[in-house]
Amino acid sequence: MSGILRVCTAAGCAGCGGSALREQLGAVIAAATTGDPASGLALKGVGCLGPCGEGALLELESASGRRLFGGITPEGVAAVAASLANLSPGTDLGTWAPPAARPIDLEQPFFRLQKRLVLEHCGRIDPESLAEALAAGSYGQLRRVLQENRPEAVIEQVRRSGLRGRGGGGYPTGLKWATVARMPGPEKVVVCNADEGDPGAFMDRSVLEGDPHRLLEGMAIAAWAVGASRGFIYVRAEYPMAIAHLRTAIAQAEDQGLLGAAIAGSAFGFQLELRVGAGAFVCGEETALIHSIEGQRGVPRPRPPYPAEVGVFGLPTLINNVETFASVPPLLAIGAEAYAAIGTTNSGGTKVFSLTGDVRLAGVLEVPMGTPIATIVETMGGGAPDGHAIKAVQTGGPSGGCVPANRLDTPVDYESLQELGSIMGSGGMVVMDDSTSMVDVACFFMAFCREESCGKCIPCRSGTVQLHLLLQKHLAGEADAADLAQLESLCHMVKDTSLCGLGQSAPKPVLSTLRHFRGDYLALLRPEPEATPEPVP
Amino acid sequence: MSVRTLRIDGRDLAVPEGTTLLQAAREAGIAIPTLCHLEGLSPVAACRLCLVEIEGTDKLLPACITPASEGMVVQTATPRLQDIRRTVVELLFTEGNHVCAICVANGHCELQDLAVTTGMDHSRLPYRFPARRVDLSHPFFGLDHNRCILCTRCVRVCDEVEGAHVWDVGWRGEHCRIIAGLDEPWGAVDACTNCGKCVQVCPTGALFHKGDTTAEKHDEPAQLQALVHARHHQQWNP
């Protein structure tokens, strides 16, 4: 009996038994003799399998189809391995029910409603094997565009697909590529922003850990289209597994002539380097990121000039986020029109979200743009656990806002979320149930921005501190109506005057919760003292 | 050289291409407050005091780095901008320990002047009274972090004009502070040439001559401008 066992070894599952599970199952399979159900089983460590909250996850693919098991704890690993070893000869693996693990229905909405393009191979292939990536079709689009040799046609495809920056800004990707392609000069640079830092965001991490070759292919296609010969991936140091997998992938691709000089036999060369951040959220801001790559202090500078004009080492630079680059190969594979048709008129394609917080099924999922938030959090995520109701969904991290429960019918696209005072953001979706204090949420994010402010401009450096103090005053029940008014006006001041995106969006969690949950703030106000009657003369 | 015509606070102006809004306004006698900006040093647009309103965009733009463009209509002193400037000054006063009565720069301090021009007679936000240090390790000069507003003029003048790069900014956010060398005592940094340019350009009493006492420090940006001009034009013409 042959089959494939896939153990999720992405950071989430690896941390709760995945690594041990892979090791012990490997030992069982190695020791199996002919006739044992375990003999001939292929064992793979794969990237994210989806429902991270159910980890550690194990998938079995056999003649009778795919089955997923979750809830395996470090203590339960040995039992799972022993159960596999003790299966009597001739047992159909399709009937195997490992102890200390619960079956997860692969037909439930969480899986059924997904449209996996970016995550196509994530959880299917071994991210450390180039052979598996190639077998799954990776680098096929790169070879094809190199052969066709029409860079402007690639840019046109990306433009027509309606792909927009997945880092959160939503700038049309095709337009950005065309701008960099038009910049004069023999040397250009392509940069991948893999500094995913929003609390509750782990989509890019899943791509980096689960299918790094997809990113490398996307970057190489972009570099070729805009005429760049150098590239950097700026990845945060907090992602050691992503860094390790990227290093492996780059070395493998260089070895096979898919990166470096004369790629796939063409005249096109692309040198890709990894740059590891040092733990500053602000380095996800593109001008700060450029400074950091150059070896300088990671602080933003005013734009213009935009990186397309003056970027890394003063060269015209294309900066896109992980998911944007990773969207390019599938986009080219299915064609611009088919890709655009998946999403909405103004936001084409799919979006990867990391669903977390007060939700039954937390994890990484990919859905068509325009999917209502309710579909993601209620139908796919299963709503709030323990009999609670959802109060709000936070999108966009510290730069975003909260969508209240009565607006969950809002489709996820750039414009709709902006109208609600939130943003698409990079894809973190934190669900909060009715026991949540929205002032507490706002205070958490303000503490985050206070900690992460670079300190260059005054409104952000000193304003976030004062905002945090004001929010703490509210939480302590010591604020009055004047403090609330001051909180609101200082929010607007910091938003309007800060130098970079971090400062400009730092007040957004406060402003959006003030807009949709003002009652939470009012309930915390100190009661006004009774008016004392005028003393009788 | 081509010319740009624009309107600032209702006045029509014609300026050479490449002129910033700040330069254009100042030439026309329109005062826009600044703090981090200093003619002769590279602009950083960090203090946000010179933000102005431009017709056709909701975004406030810093006058110190925004070039004048054809047909621009600029407002430099609307009530909204005045309130923002006052708040910026409040944020500066509350994050440091600025006690004018005992300060070497009293009466000659750009921060103090700004408080007056923006009408900041008190702060609506609470003072934070941070614990900060004083570095008196240098033989001639001192650095009182309590009075530092992190405008980075000292960092830039030392790097760009003196070429010594003694100063930089260490840490981040509210913990930012000016550091000498690799966060050493100023007096221990060999790179310092004792030129005193940093003291000259400091807008407050943070950097000072050790001999100065209350109200005795005068900053002299004109000396820097004369020097930069002379180098640029290869001619000493103070």
Coordinates of C-alpha atoms in Angstrom, one line a residue, chain A:
Chain A
M1 CA 0.0 0.0 0.0
S2 CA 1.6 3.3 -1.0
G3 CA 0.6 6.7 0.0
I4 CA 2.0 10.1 1.2
L5 CA 2.1 11.3 4.7
R6 CA 2.4 15.1 5.0
V7 CA 3.4 16.6 8.3
C8 CA 3.1 20.3 8.6
T9 CA 6.5 21.6 9.6
A10 CA 5.7 25.3 9.3
A11 CA 6.6 27.3 12.4
G12 CA 3.2 27.0 14.0
C13 CA 2.9 23.2 13.8
A14 CA 6.6 22.6 14.3
G15 CA 6.3 24.4 17.6
C16 CA 3.5 22.1 18.9
G17 CA 4.8 18.6 17.9
G18 CA 5.2 18.7 14.1
S19 CA 8.9 18.3 14.1
A20 CA 8.8 15.4 16.5
L21 CA 6.0 13.8 14.6
R22 CA 8.0 13.9 11.4
E23 CA 11.0 12.4 13.1
Q24 CA 9.1 9.5 14.7
L25 CA 6.9 8.7 11.7
G26 CA 10.1 8.7 9.7
A27 CA 11.6 6.1 12.0
V28 CA 8.5 3.9 11.8
I29 CA 8.5 4.0 8.0
A30 CA 12.2 3.2 7.9
A31 CA 11.7 0.2 10.2
A32 CA 8.7 -1.1 8.3
T33 CA 9.1 -4.3 6.5
T34 CA 7.3 -5.4 3.3
G35 CA 3.7 -6.0 3.9
D36 CA 3.4 -3.4 6.7
P37 CA 1.0 -0.6 5.8
A38 CA 3.8 1.8 6.6
S39 CA 6.2 0.4 4.1
G40 CA 6.4 2.3 0.9
L41 CA 4.8 5.4 2.5
A42 CA 6.4 8.6 1.5
L43 CA 6.9 11.1 4.3
K44 CA 7.1 14.8 3.7
G45 CA 7.6 17.8 5.8
V46 CA 5.4 20.4 4.1
G47 CA 4.5 24.1 4.6
C48 CA 1.3 25.3 6.1
L49 CA -1.7 23.0 5.7
G50 CA -4.2 25.7 6.6
P51 CA -6.0 25.4 9.9
C52 CA -3.0 26.4 12.1
G53 CA -5.2 26.6 15.2
E54 CA -5.7 22.8 15.0
G55 CA -2.0 22.0 14.8
A56 CA 0.0 19.9 14.8
L57 CA -1.4 18.7 11.5
L58 CA -0.9 15.5 9.6
E59 CA -2.3 14.7 6.2
L60 CA -2.5 11.2 4.7
E61 CA -3.0 10.8 1.0
S62 CA -3.7 7.2 0.0
A63 CA -5.6 5.4 -2.7
S64 CA -8.9 6.3 -0.9
G65 CA -8.2 10.0 -1.0
R66 CA -6.9 12.7 1.3
R67 CA -7.5 12.8 5.1
L68 CA -6.4 15.5 7.5
F69 CA -5.8 15.0 11.2
G70 CA -5.2 17.7 13.7
G71 CA -4.9 18.4 17.4
I72 CA -1.8 16.3 17.8
T73 CA 0.1 17.4 20.9
P74 CA 3.8 16.8 21.7
E75 CA 2.6 14.2 24.2
G76 CA 0.4 12.5 21.6
V77 CA 3.2 12.1 18.9
A78 CA 4.5 8.8 20.2
A79 CA 1.0 7.3 20.2
V80 CA 0.4 8.4 16.6
A81 CA 3.7 6.8 15.5
A82 CA 3.1 3.6 17.5
S83 CA -0.3 3.3 16.0
L84 CA 1.1 3.4 12.5
A85 CA 3.8 0.9 13.4
N86 CA 1.3 -1.5 14.9
L87 CA -1.2 -1.6 12.0
S88 CA -1.6 -5.2 11.1
P89 CA -0.3 -6.2 7.6
G90 CA -2.7 -5.6 4.9
T91 CA -4.7 -2.9 6.6
D92 CA -6.1 -0.3 4.3
L93 CA -4.4 3.0 5.3
G94 CA -7.6 4.7 4.3
T95 CA -9.2 3.4 7.5
W96 CA -6.3 4.3 9.8
A97 CA -7.5 6.4 12.7
P98 CA -4.5 7.6 14.6
P99 CA -5.1 8.0 18.4
A100 CA -4.6 11.4 20.0
A101 CA -5.6 13.1 16.8
R102 CA -8.9 14.2 15.5
P103 CA -10.0 14.0 11.9
I104 CA -10.6 17.3 10.2
D105 CA -13.3 17.4 7.5
L106 CA -11.7 18.5 4.3
E107 CA -15.2 19.2 2.8
Q108 CA -16.0 22.0 5.3
P109 CA -16.2 25.6 4.1
F110 CA -12.8 26.5 5.4
F111 CA -11.3 24.4 2.6
R112 CA -14.1 24.3 0.1
L113 CA -14.5 28.1 -0.3
Q114 CA -10.8 28.7 -0.8
K115 CA -9.3 29.6 -4.2
R116 CA -5.7 28.7 -3.8
L117 CA -3.4 30.4 -6.3
V118 CA -0.6 31.8 -4.2
L119 CA -0.8 28.9 -1.9
E120 CA -1.2 26.4 -4.7
H121 CA 1.8 24.3 -3.7
C122 CA 1.9 25.3 -0.1
G123 CA 1.2 22.3 2.1
R124 CA 1.6 20.0 -1.0
I125 CA 5.3 20.1 -1.6
D126 CA 8.5 19.8 0.5
P127 CA 9.6 23.5 0.6
E128 CA 13.3 22.4 0.8
S129 CA 13.1 20.4 -2.4
L130 CA 13.6 22.1 -5.8
A131 CA 12.8 18.8 -7.5
E132 CA 9.3 18.8 -6.0
A133 CA 8.8 22.5 -6.8
L134 CA 9.8 21.9 -10.4
A135 CA 7.6 18.9 -10.6
A136 CA 4.7 21.1 -9.4
G137 CA 5.4 23.5 -12.2
S138 CA 7.6 26.1 -10.6
Y139 CA 9.8 28.2 -12.8
G140 CA 7.7 27.2 -15.8
Q141 CA 6.4 30.7 -16.3
L142 CA 9.9 32.2 -15.9
R143 CA 11.2 29.9 -18.7
R144 CA 8.2 30.7 -20.8
V145 CA 8.6 34.5 -20.5
L146 CA 12.3 34.3 -21.1
Q147 CA 11.7 32.3 -24.2
E148 CA 9.0 34.7 -25.6
N149 CA 11.4 37.6 -24.8
R150 CA 8.8 40.3 -24.6
P151 CA 9.1 42.0 -21.2
E152 CA 6.5 44.7 -22.1
A153 CA 4.0 42.0 -22.7
V154 CA 4.5 40.6 -19.2
I155 CA 4.0 44.0 -17.7
E156 CA 0.9 44.4 -19.8
Q157 CA -0.4 41.1 -18.5
V158 CA 0.2 42.1 -14.9
R159 CA -1.5 45.4 -15.6
R160 CA -4.6 43.8 -17.2
S161 CA -4.9 41.3 -14.4
G162 CA -5.8 44.0 -12.0
L163 CA -3.2 42.8 -9.5
R164 CA -2.6 45.4 -6.7
G165 CA 0.0 45.6 -4.0
R166 CA -0.7 42.9 -1.5
G167 CA 1.3 44.6 1.2
G168 CA -1.7 46.7 2.0
G169 CA -1.4 49.9 0.0
G170 CA -3.1 48.4 -3.1
Y171 CA -1.0 50.3 -5.6
P172 CA -1.6 48.8 -9.1
T173 CA 1.3 46.4 -9.6
G174 CA 1.4 46.7 -13.4
L175 CA 1.7 50.5 -13.2
K176 CA 4.5 50.2 -10.6
W177 CA 6.4 47.7 -12.9
A178 CA 5.9 49.9 -15.9
T179 CA 7.2 53.0 -14.1
V180 CA 10.4 51.2 -13.0
A181 CA 10.8 49.7 -16.5
R182 CA 10.6 53.2 -18.0
M183 CA 13.3 54.6 -15.6
P184 CA 16.5 55.4 -17.5
G185 CA 19.8 53.8 -16.4
P186 CA 21.5 50.5 -16.9
E187 CA 21.1 49.2 -13.4
K188 CA 17.9 48.6 -11.5
V189 CA 17.0 46.7 -8.4
V190 CA 14.0 44.5 -7.3
V191 CA 13.2 44.3 -3.6
C192 CA 10.8 41.9 -1.9
N193 CA 9.4 43.3 1.3
A194 CA 9.2 40.2 3.6
D195 CA 9.2 42.2 6.8
E196 CA 5.7 41.1 7.8
G197 CA 5.3 42.7 11.2
D198 CA 1.6 43.3 11.9
P199 CA 0.4 41.6 15.1
G200 CA -1.8 38.7 13.9
A201 CA -0.3 38.5 10.4
F202 CA 1.4 35.3 9.2
M203 CA 0.4 35.0 5.5
D204 CA 3.7 35.9 4.0
R205 CA 5.4 33.6 6.5
S206 CA 3.4 30.7 5.2
V207 CA 4.5 31.4 1.6
L208 CA 8.1 31.9 2.6
E209 CA 8.2 28.7 4.7
G210 CA 6.0 26.6 2.5
D211 CA 6.9 27.5 -1.0
P212 CA 9.9 29.8 -1.3
H213 CA 10.5 28.9 -5.0
R214 CA 7.2 30.6 -5.9
L215 CA 8.5 33.9 -4.5
L216 CA 11.9 33.5 -6.3
E217 CA 10.2 32.8 -9.6
G218 CA 7.9 35.8 -9.2
M219 CA 10.9 38.1 -8.4
A220 CA 12.9 36.8 -11.3
I221 CA 10.0 37.5 -13.7
A222 CA 9.6 41.0 -12.2
A223 CA 13.3 41.6 -12.5
W224 CA 13.4 40.6 -16.1
A225 CA 10.3 42.6 -16.9
V226 CA 11.6 45.8 -15.5
G227 CA 15.2 45.3 -16.5
A228 CA 16.8 44.7 -13.1
S229 CA 19.8 42.5 -12.5
R230 CA 20.0 42.6 -8.7
G231 CA 17.4 41.8 -6.1
F232 CA 17.1 41.7 -2.4
I233 CA 14.7 39.9 -0.1
Y234 CA 14.3 41.8 3.1
V235 CA 13.1 39.3 5.7
R236 CA 12.6 39.8 9.4
A237 CA 14.9 38.0 11.8
E238 CA 11.9 36.7 13.7
Y239 CA 11.3 34.2 10.9
P240 CA 14.2 31.8 11.2
M241 CA 12.6 29.0 9.3
A242 CA 11.6 31.4 6.5
I243 CA 15.2 32.5 6.3
A244 CA 16.6 29.0 6.3
H245 CA 14.2 27.9 3.5
L246 CA 14.9 31.0 1.5
R247 CA 18.7 30.4 1.8
T248 CA 18.2 26.8 0.7
A249 CA 15.9 27.8 -2.2
I250 CA 18.3 30.5 -3.5
A251 CA 21.2 28.1 -3.4
Q252 CA 19.3 25.4 -5.2
A253 CA 18.0 27.8 -7.8
E254 CA 21.5 29.2 -8.4
D255 CA 22.8 25.7 -8.7
Q256 CA 20.2 24.8 -11.4
G257 CA 20.8 27.9 -13.4
L258 CA 17.4 29.4 -12.4
L259 CA 19.0 32.3 -10.6
G260 CA 22.4 34.0 -11.1
A261 CA 24.0 34.5 -14.5
A262 CA 22.4 33.3 -17.8
I263 CA 19.1 32.1 -16.4
A264 CA 17.6 29.1 -18.2
G265 CA 20.1 29.5 -21.0
S266 CA 19.1 33.1 -21.7
A267 CA 21.2 36.3 -21.5
F268 CA 19.2 37.4 -18.5
G269 CA 21.1 37.4 -15.1
F270 CA 19.6 38.0 -11.7
Q271 CA 21.6 38.1 -8.5
L272 CA 19.4 37.6 -5.5
E273 CA 20.5 38.4 -1.9
L274 CA 18.9 37.9 1.4
R275 CA 18.9 40.7 3.9
V276 CA 17.8 40.0 7.5
G277 CA 16.1 42.7 9.5
A278 CA 17.0 43.5 13.1
G279 CA 13.6 43.7 14.6
A280 CA 12.1 47.1 13.6
F281 CA 8.5 47.3 12.4
V282 CA 9.2 50.6 10.7
C283 CA 11.6 48.8 8.3
G284 CA 8.5 47.5 6.5
E285 CA 8.0 51.1 5.3
E286 CA 9.7 51.1 2.0
T287 CA 12.1 54.1 2.4
A288 CA 13.2 52.8 5.8
L289 CA 13.6 49.3 4.3
I290 CA 15.9 50.8 1.6
H291 CA 18.0 52.5 4.2
S292 CA 18.2 49.2 6.1
I293 CA 19.3 47.3 3.0
E294 CA 22.0 49.9 2.5
G295 CA 23.3 49.3 6.0
Q296 CA 22.0 52.6 7.4
R297 CA 19.7 53.3 10.3
G298 CA 16.2 52.2 9.3
V299 CA 14.3 55.4 9.3
P300 CA 11.9 56.6 6.6
R301 CA 12.5 59.7 4.5
P302 CA 9.9 61.9 2.8
R303 CA 8.7 60.8 -0.7
P304 CA 9.0 61.9 -3.5
P305 CA 11.4 60.8 -4.7
Y306 CA 9.7 57.4 -4.8
P307 CA 11.8 54.2 -4.8
A308 CA 11.0 53.7 -8.5
E309 CA 13.2 56.8 -9.1
V310 CA 15.7 56.7 -6.2
G311 CA 15.8 53.5 -4.4
V312 CA 18.4 51.1 -3.1
F313 CA 21.9 52.7 -3.6
G314 CA 20.2 55.4 -5.5
L315 CA 19.1 53.1 -8.3
P316 CA 15.5 52.8 -9.7
T317 CA 13.9 50.1 -7.4
L318 CA 10.8 48.0 -7.6
I319 CA 9.5 47.1 -4.2
N320 CA 6.7 44.6 -3.8
N321 CA 5.6 42.4 -1.0
V322 CA 5.9 38.6 -0.8
E323 CA 2.3 37.8 -1.9
T324 CA 2.4 40.2 -4.8
F325 CA 5.5 38.5 -6.3
A326 CA 4.1 35.1 -5.4
S327 CA 0.8 36.0 -7.3
V328 CA 2.7 36.6 -10.6
P329 CA 3.5 33.0 -11.7
P330 CA -0.1 31.7 -11.2
L331 CA -1.4 34.9 -12.8
L332 CA 0.7 34.4 -15.9
A333 CA -0.3 30.7 -15.9
I334 CA -4.0 31.2 -16.0
G335 CA -3.9 34.5 -18.0
A336 CA -4.6 38.1 -17.0
E337 CA -8.3 37.9 -17.9
A338 CA -9.0 34.7 -15.9
Y339 CA -7.1 36.2 -13.0
A340 CA -9.0 39.5 -13.1
A341 CA -12.3 37.6 -13.3
I342 CA -11.6 35.9 -10.0
G343 CA -11.8 39.2 -8.0
T344 CA -13.9 42.4 -8.2
T345 CA -13.7 45.1 -10.8
N346 CA -11.2 47.2 -8.9
S347 CA -9.4 44.4 -7.1
G348 CA -8.4 41.4 -9.2
G349 CA -7.4 38.0 -8.1
T350 CA -7.2 36.3 -4.7
K351 CA -6.0 37.4 -1.3
V352 CA -4.4 35.3 1.4
F353 CA -5.5 36.0 5.0
S354 CA -4.3 34.9 8.3
L355 CA -7.4 34.3 10.4
T356 CA -6.9 34.5 14.1
G357 CA -8.3 35.6 17.4
D358 CA -11.7 34.6 18.8
V359 CA -12.6 32.2 15.9
R360 CA -13.1 28.4 15.9
L361 CA -10.9 27.6 13.0
A362 CA -7.8 29.9 12.9
G363 CA -5.3 29.6 10.1
V364 CA -4.1 30.7 6.7
L365 CA -6.6 30.8 3.8
E366 CA -6.8 32.2 0.3
V367 CA -10.1 33.6 -1.1
P368 CA -11.2 35.6 -4.1
M369 CA -11.1 39.3 -3.6
G370 CA -14.6 40.6 -2.8
T371 CA -15.5 37.7 -0.6
P372 CA -17.6 39.1 2.3
I373 CA -15.8 39.3 5.6
A374 CA -18.7 37.3 7.1
T375 CA -18.0 34.4 4.8
I376 CA -14.4 34.3 6.0
V377 CA -14.9 34.7 9.7
E378 CA -18.4 33.1 10.2
T379 CA -18.7 30.5 7.4
M380 CA -15.1 29.5 7.0
G381 CA -13.8 30.3 10.4
G382 CA -16.9 29.0 12.2
G383 CA -17.5 32.2 14.2
A384 CA -16.6 32.9 17.8
P385 CA -16.2 29.9 20.1
D386 CA -17.8 29.3 23.5
G387 CA -21.2 30.7 22.6
H388 CA -19.9 34.2 22.1
A389 CA -20.8 36.5 19.2
I390 CA -18.3 38.3 17.0
K391 CA -18.0 42.0 18.0
A392 CA -15.5 43.2 15.4
V393 CA -12.9 42.1 13.0
Q394 CA -9.6 43.9 13.0
T395 CA -7.9 44.1 9.6
G396 CA -4.6 45.7 8.6
G397 CA -2.9 45.5 12.0
P398 CA -1.7 48.7 13.7
S399 CA -2.3 50.6 10.4
G400 CA -5.8 49.3 10.0
G401 CA -9.1 49.5 11.9
C402 CA -12.0 47.4 13.1
V403 CA -15.0 46.3 11.1
P404 CA -18.0 46.1 13.4
A405 CA -20.2 43.0 13.4
N406 CA -23.1 44.8 11.6
R407 CA -20.8 45.5 8.6
L408 CA -19.4 42.0 8.2
D409 CA -21.2 41.8 4.9
T410 CA -18.5 44.1 3.5
P411 CA -16.6 42.5 0.7
V412 CA -12.8 42.3 1.2
D413 CA -11.4 44.7 -1.4
Y414 CA -9.3 47.8 -1.0
E415 CA -12.0 50.4 -1.4
S416 CA -14.7 48.9 0.7
L417 CA -12.5 48.4 3.7
Q418 CA -11.1 52.0 3.3
E419 CA -14.7 53.3 3.4
L420 CA -15.1 51.7 6.8
G421 CA -12.0 53.4 8.1
S422 CA -9.9 50.3 8.0
I423 CA -7.6 49.0 5.3
M424 CA -7.0 45.7 3.5
G425 CA -3.5 45.7 5.0
S426 CA -1.3 42.8 4.4
G427 CA -3.9 40.3 5.4
G428 CA -4.0 39.8 9.1
M429 CA -7.6 39.3 10.3
V430 CA -8.1 39.3 14.0
V431 CA -11.6 38.3 15.2
M432 CA -12.8 39.7 18.5
D433 CA -15.8 38.5 20.4
D434 CA -18.3 40.4 22.5
S435 CA -16.2 40.2 25.6
T436 CA -13.6 42.5 24.0
S437 CA -13.1 46.1 25.1
M438 CA -12.4 48.1 22.0
V439 CA -10.6 50.7 24.0
D440 CA -8.3 47.9 25.2
V441 CA -7.7 46.9 21.6
A442 CA -6.9 50.5 20.6
C443 CA -4.6 50.8 23.5
F444 CA -2.7 47.6 22.6
F445 CA -2.1 48.9 19.1
M446 CA -1.1 52.3 20.3
A447 CA 1.4 50.7 22.7
F448 CA 2.8 48.8 19.7
C449 CA 3.2 52.0 17.6
R450 CA 4.7 53.8 20.5
E451 CA 7.3 51.0 20.8
E452 CA 7.9 50.9 17.1
S453 CA 8.1 54.6 16.3
C454 CA 11.5 55.3 14.8
G455 CA 11.6 58.7 16.5
K456 CA 12.4 60.8 13.5
C457 CA 9.4 63.0 13.3
I458 CA 7.8 64.7 16.4
P459 CA 4.1 63.8 15.9
C460 CA 4.8 60.1 15.8
R461 CA 7.6 60.1 18.4
S462 CA 5.9 62.1 21.0
G463 CA 2.3 61.9 19.8
T464 CA 2.0 58.2 20.1
V465 CA 3.2 58.4 23.7
Q466 CA 0.6 61.0 24.6
L467 CA -2.1 59.0 22.8
H468 CA -1.1 55.9 24.7
L469 CA -1.2 57.7 28.0
L470 CA -4.6 59.1 27.1
L471 CA -5.9 55.6 26.3
Q472 CA -4.5 54.2 29.5
K473 CA -6.3 57.0 31.3
H474 CA -9.5 55.9 29.7
L475 CA -8.9 52.3 30.7
A476 CA -8.2 53.3 34.3
G477 CA -11.6 55.1 34.4
E478 CA -9.9 58.4 35.0
A479 CA -10.7 60.2 31.8
D480 CA -13.4 62.8 31.3
A481 CA -15.2 64.2 28.2
A482 CA -12.3 66.7 27.7
D483 CA -9.8 63.8 27.5
L484 CA -11.9 62.1 25.0
A485 CA -12.0 65.2 22.8
Q486 CA -8.3 65.6 23.2
L487 CA -7.7 62.0 22.2
E488 CA -9.7 62.5 19.1
S489 CA -8.1 65.7 18.0
L490 CA -4.5 64.5 18.7
C491 CA -5.3 61.4 16.6
H492 CA -6.2 63.6 13.7
M493 CA -3.1 65.7 14.3
V494 CA -0.7 62.7 14.3
K495 CA -2.5 61.2 11.3
D496 CA -2.2 64.4 9.2
T497 CA 1.3 65.4 10.1
S498 CA 3.5 62.3 10.6
L499 CA 6.3 61.8 8.1
C500 CA 5.7 58.2 7.1
G501 CA 2.9 55.6 6.9
L502 CA 3.6 54.2 10.3
G503 CA 2.8 57.5 12.0
Q504 CA 0.1 58.5 9.6
S505 CA -1.8 55.3 10.3
A506 CA -0.9 54.8 14.0
P507 CA -4.1 56.6 15.2
K508 CA -6.3 54.5 12.8
P509 CA -7.2 51.8 15.4
V510 CA -8.3 54.5 17.7
L511 CA -10.3 56.5 15.1
S512 CA -12.0 53.4 13.8
T513 CA -13.0 52.1 17.2
L514 CA -14.2 55.7 18.1
R515 CA -16.3 55.6 14.9
H516 CA -17.9 52.2 15.4
F517 CA -17.7 51.6 19.2
R518 CA -17.9 55.1 20.8
G519 CA -20.0 53.5 23.4
D520 CA -17.1 51.6 24.7
Y521 CA -15.2 54.8 25.3
L522 CA -18.2 56.7 26.8
A523 CA -18.8 53.8 29.2
L524 CA -15.3 54.3 30.7
L525 CA -15.6 58.0 31.3
R526 CA -15.5 59.3 34.8
P527 CA -19.0 60.6 35.7
E528 CA -19.3 64.4 35.4
P529 CA -19.4 66.0 38.9
E530 CA -22.7 67.4 39.9
A531 CA -22.9 71.1 39.1
T532 CA -22.4 72.9 42.4
P533 CA -25.0 75.5 43.0
E534 CA -23.9 79.1 43.0
P535 CA -23.1 80.2 46.6
V536 CA -25.8 82.5 47.9
P537 CA -24.2 85.8 48.6

